[in-house]
mmCIF file of the C-alpha atoms, coordinates in Angstrom:
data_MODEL
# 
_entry.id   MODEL 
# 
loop_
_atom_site.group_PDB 
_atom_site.id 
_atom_site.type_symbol 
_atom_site.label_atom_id 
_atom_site.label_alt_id 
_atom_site.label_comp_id 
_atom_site.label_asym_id 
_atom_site.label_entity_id 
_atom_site.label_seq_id 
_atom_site.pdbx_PDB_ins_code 
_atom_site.Cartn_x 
_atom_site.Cartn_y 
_atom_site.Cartn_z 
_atom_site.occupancy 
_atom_site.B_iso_or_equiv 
_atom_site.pdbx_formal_charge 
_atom_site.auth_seq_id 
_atom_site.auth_comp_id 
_atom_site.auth_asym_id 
_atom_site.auth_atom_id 
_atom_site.pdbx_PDB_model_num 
ATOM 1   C CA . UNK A 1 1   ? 0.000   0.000  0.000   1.00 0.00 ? 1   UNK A CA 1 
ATOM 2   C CA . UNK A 1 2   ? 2.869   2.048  -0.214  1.00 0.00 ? 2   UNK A CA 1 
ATOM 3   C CA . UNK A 1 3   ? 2.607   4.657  -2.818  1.00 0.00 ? 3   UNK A CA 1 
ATOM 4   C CA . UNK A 1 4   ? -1.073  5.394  -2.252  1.00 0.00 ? 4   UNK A CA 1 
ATOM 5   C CA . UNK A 1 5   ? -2.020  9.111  -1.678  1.00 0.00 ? 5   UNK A CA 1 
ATOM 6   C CA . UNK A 1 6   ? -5.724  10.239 -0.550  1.00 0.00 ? 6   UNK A CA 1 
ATOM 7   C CA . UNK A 1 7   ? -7.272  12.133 -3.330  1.00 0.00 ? 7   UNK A CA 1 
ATOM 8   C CA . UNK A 1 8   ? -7.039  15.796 -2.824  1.00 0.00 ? 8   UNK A CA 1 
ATOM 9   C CA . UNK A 1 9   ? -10.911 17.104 -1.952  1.00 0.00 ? 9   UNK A CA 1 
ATOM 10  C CA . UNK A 1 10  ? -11.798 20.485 -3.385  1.00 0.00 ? 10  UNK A CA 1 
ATOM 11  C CA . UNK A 1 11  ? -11.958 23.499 -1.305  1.00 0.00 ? 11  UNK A CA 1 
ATOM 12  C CA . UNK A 1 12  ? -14.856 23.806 1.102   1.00 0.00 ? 12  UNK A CA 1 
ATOM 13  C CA . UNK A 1 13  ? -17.913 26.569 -0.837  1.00 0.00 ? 13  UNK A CA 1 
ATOM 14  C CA . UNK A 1 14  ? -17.522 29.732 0.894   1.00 0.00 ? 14  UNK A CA 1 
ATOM 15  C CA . UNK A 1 15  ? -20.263 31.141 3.557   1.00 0.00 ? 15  UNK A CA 1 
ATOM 16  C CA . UNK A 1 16  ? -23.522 32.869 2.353   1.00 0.00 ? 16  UNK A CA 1 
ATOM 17  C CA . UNK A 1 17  ? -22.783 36.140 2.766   1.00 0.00 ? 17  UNK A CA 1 
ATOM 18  C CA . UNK A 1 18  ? -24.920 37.866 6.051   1.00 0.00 ? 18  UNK A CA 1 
ATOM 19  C CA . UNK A 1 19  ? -28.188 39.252 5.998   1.00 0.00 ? 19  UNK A CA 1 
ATOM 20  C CA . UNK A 1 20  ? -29.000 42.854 6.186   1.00 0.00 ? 20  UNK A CA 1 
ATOM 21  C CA . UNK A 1 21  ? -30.735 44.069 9.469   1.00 0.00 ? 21  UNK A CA 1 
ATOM 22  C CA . UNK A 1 22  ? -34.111 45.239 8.409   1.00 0.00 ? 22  UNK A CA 1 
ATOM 23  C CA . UNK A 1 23  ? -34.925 49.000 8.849   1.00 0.00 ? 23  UNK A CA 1 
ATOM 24  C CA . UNK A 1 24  ? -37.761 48.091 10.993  1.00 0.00 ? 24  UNK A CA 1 
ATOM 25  C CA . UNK A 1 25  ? -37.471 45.861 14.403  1.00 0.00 ? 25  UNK A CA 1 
ATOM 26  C CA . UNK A 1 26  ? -39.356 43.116 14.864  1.00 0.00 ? 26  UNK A CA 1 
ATOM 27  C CA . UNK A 1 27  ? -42.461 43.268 17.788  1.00 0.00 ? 27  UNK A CA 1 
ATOM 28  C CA . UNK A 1 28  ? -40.767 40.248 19.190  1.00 0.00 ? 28  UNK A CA 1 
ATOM 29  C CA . UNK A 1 29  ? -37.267 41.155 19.189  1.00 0.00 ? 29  UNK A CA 1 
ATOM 30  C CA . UNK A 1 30  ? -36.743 41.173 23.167  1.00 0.00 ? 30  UNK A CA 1 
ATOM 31  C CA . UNK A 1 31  ? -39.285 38.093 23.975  1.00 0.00 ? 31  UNK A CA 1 
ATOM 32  C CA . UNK A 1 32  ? -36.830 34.827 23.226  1.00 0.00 ? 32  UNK A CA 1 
ATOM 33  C CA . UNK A 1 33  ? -39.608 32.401 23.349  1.00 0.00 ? 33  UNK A CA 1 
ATOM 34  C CA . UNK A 1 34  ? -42.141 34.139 20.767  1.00 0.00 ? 34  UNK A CA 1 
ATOM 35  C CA . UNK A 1 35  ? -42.347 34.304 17.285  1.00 0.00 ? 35  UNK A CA 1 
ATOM 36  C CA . UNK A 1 36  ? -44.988 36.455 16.201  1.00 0.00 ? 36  UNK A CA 1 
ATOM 37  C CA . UNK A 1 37  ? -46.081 36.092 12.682  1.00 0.00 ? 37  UNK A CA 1 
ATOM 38  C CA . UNK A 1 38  ? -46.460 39.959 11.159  1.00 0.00 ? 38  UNK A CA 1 
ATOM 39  C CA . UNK A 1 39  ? -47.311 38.917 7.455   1.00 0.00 ? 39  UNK A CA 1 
ATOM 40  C CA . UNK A 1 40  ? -51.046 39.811 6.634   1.00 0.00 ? 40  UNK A CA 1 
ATOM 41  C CA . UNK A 1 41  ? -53.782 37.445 7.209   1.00 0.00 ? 41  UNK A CA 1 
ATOM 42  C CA . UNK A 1 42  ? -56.754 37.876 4.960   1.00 0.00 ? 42  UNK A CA 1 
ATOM 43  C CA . UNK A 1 43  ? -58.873 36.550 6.373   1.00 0.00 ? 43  UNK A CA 1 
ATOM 44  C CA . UNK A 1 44  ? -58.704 38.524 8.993   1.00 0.00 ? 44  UNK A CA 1 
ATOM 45  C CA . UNK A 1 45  ? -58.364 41.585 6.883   1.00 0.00 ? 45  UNK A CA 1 
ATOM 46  C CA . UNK A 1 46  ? -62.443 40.206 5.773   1.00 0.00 ? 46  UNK A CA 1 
ATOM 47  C CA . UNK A 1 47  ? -63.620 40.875 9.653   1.00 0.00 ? 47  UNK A CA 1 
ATOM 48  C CA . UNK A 1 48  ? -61.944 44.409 9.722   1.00 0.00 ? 48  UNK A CA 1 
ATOM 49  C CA . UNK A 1 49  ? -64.036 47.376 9.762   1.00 0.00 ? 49  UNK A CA 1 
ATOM 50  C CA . UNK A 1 50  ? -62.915 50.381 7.482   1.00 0.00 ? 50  UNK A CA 1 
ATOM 51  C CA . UNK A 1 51  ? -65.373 53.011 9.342   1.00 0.00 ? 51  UNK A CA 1 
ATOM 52  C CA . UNK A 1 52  ? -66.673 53.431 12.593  1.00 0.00 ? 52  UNK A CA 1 
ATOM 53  C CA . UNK A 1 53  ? -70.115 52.410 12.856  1.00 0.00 ? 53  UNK A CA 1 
ATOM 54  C CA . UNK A 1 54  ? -72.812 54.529 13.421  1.00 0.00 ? 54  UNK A CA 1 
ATOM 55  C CA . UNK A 1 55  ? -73.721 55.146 17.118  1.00 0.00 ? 55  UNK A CA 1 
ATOM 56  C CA . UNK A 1 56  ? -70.195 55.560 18.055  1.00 0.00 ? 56  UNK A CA 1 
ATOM 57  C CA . UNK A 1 57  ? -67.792 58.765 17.511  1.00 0.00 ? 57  UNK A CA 1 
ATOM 58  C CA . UNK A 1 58  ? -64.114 57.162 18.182  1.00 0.00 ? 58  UNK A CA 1 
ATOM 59  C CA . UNK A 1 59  ? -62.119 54.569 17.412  1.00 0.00 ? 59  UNK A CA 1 
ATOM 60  C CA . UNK A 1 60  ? -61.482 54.108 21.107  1.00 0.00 ? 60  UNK A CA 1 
ATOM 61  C CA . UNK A 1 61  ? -65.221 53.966 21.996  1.00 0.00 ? 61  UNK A CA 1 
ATOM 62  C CA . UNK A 1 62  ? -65.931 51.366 19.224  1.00 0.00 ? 62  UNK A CA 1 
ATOM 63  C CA . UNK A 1 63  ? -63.138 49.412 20.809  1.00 0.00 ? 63  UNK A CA 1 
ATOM 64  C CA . UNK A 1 64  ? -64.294 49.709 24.024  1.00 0.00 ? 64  UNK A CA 1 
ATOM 65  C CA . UNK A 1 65  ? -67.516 48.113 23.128  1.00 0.00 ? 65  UNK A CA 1 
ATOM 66  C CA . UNK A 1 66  ? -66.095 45.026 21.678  1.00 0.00 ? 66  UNK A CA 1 
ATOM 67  C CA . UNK A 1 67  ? -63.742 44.075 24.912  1.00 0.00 ? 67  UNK A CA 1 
ATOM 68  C CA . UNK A 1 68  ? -66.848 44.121 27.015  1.00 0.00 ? 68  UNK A CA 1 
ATOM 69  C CA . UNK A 1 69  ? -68.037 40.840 26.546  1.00 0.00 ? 69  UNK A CA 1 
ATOM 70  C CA . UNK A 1 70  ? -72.103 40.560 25.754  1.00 0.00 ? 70  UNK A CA 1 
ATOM 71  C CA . UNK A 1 71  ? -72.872 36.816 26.679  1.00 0.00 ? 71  UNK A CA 1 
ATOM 72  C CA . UNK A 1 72  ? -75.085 35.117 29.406  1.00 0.00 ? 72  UNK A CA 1 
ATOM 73  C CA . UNK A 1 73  ? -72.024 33.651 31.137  1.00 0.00 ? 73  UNK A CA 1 
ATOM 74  C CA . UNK A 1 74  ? -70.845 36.637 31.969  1.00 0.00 ? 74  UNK A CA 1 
ATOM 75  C CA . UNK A 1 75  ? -74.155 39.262 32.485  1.00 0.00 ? 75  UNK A CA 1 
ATOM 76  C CA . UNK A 1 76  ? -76.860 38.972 34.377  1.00 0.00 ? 76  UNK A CA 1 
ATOM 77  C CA . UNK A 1 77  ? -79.526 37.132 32.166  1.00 0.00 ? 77  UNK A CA 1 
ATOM 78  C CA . UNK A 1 78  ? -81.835 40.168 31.846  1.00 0.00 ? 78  UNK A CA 1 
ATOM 79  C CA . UNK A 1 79  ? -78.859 42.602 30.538  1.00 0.00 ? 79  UNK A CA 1 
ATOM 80  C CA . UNK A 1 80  ? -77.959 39.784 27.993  1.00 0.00 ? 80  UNK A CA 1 
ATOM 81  C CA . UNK A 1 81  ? -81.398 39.820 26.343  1.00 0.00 ? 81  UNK A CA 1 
ATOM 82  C CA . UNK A 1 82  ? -81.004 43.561 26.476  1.00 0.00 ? 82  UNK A CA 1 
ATOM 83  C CA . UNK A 1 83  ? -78.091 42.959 24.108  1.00 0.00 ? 83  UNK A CA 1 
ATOM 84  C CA . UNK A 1 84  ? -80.059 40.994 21.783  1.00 0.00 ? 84  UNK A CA 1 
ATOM 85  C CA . UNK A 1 85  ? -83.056 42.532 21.898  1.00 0.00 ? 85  UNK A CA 1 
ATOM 86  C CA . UNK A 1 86  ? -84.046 43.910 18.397  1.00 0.00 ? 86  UNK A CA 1 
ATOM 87  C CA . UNK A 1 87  ? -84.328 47.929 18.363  1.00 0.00 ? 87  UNK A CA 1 
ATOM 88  C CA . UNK A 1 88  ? -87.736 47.484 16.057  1.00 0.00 ? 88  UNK A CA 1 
ATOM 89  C CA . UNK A 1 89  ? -90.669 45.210 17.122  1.00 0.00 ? 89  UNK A CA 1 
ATOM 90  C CA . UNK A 1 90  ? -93.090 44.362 14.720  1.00 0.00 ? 90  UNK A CA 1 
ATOM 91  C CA . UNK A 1 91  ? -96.035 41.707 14.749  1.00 0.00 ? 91  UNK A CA 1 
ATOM 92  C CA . UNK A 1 92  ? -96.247 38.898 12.504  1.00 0.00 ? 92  UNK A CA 1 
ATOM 93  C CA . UNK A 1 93  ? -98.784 40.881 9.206   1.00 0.00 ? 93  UNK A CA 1 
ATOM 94  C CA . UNK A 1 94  ? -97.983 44.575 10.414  1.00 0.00 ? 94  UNK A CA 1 
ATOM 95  C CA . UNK A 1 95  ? -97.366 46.889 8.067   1.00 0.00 ? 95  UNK A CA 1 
ATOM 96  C CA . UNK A 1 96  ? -94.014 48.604 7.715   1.00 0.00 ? 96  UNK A CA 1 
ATOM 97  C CA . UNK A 1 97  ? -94.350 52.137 6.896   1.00 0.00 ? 97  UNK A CA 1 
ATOM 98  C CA . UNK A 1 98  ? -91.711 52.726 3.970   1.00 0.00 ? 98  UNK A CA 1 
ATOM 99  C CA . UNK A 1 99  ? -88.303 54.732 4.752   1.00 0.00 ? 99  UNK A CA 1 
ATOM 100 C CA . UNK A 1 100 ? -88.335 58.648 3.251   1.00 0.00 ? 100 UNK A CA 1 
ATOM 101 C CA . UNK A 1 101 ? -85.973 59.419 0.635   1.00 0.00 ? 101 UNK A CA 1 
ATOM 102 C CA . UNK A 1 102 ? -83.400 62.179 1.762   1.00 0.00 ? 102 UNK A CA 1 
ATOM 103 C CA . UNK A 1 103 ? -82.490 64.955 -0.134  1.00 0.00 ? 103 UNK A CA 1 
ATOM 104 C CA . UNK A 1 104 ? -78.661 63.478 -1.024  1.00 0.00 ? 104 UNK A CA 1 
ATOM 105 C CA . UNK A 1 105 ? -80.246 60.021 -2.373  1.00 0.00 ? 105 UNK A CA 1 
ATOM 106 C CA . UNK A 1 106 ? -82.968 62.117 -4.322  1.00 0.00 ? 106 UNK A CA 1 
ATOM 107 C CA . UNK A 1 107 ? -80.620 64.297 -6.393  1.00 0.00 ? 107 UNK A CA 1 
ATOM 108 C CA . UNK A 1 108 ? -78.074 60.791 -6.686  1.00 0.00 ? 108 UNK A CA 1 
ATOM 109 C CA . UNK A 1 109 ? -80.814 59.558 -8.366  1.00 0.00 ? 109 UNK A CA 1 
ATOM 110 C CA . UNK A 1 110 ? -81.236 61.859 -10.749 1.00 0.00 ? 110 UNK A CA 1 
ATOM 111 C CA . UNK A 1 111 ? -78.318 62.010 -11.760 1.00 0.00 ? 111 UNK A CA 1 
ATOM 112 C CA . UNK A 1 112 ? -77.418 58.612 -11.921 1.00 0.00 ? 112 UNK A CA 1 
ATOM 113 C CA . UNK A 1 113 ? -75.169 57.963 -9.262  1.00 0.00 ? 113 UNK A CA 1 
ATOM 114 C CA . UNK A 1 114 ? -74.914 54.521 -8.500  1.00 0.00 ? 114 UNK A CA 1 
ATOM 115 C CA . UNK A 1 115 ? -73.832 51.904 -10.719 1.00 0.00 ? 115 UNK A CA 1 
ATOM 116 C CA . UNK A 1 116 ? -75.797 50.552 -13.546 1.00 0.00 ? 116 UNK A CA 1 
ATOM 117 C CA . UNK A 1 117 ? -76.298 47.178 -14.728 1.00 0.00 ? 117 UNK A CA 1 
ATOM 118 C CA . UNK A 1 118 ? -74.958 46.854 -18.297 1.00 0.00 ? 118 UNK A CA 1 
ATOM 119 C CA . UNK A 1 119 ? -77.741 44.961 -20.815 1.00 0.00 ? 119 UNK A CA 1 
# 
């Protein structure tokens, strides 16, 4: 076995070169055991709201509203079926006066405002 040589291996690839830091830190830079996902979920983005509803004037007080929760767990039985009561009651066969047309609606009629079904 005299003579023999191992065969010469080529040189090893060299390292990938190092990320850049992004220019924004992540949420869950300082908390070793989380990894919170920040790509967008749609759908989620489906549940959002884009405007505040009507009876309420901030974004806060909207908020508010949905942390308090509205079951019967939680309330007393009589303040849940407050929170499902309807606002309107009607009887079965009453009849439902129809709603006036404002001035805004009126004139966006006229004029053609709203989209149109193409025949």
């Amino acid at each position: 076995r005299r003579g023999r040589q191992a065969p010469k291996l080529p040189p090893p690839p060299p390292p990938p070169p190092k990320k850049e830091e992004p220019s924004v830190a992540r949420r869950d830079k300082d908390m070793p055991l989380v990894i919170l996902n920040e790509k967008r979920v749609k759908a989620a983005a489906k549940l959002k709201v884009s405007e505040i509803p009507y009876p309420f004037t901030s974004i806060e007080q909207y908020e508010r509203s949905l942390a308090v929760p509205a079951g019967k767990e939680w309330n007393a039985i009589s303040a849940a079926r407050g929170f499902a009561r309807p606002e309107i009651l009607t009887r079965a066969g009453q009849v439902i006066a129809p709603i006036k047309q404002s001035e805004a609606s009126k004139t966006k009629a006229k004029t053609g405002g709203g989209k149109r079904r193409e025949q």
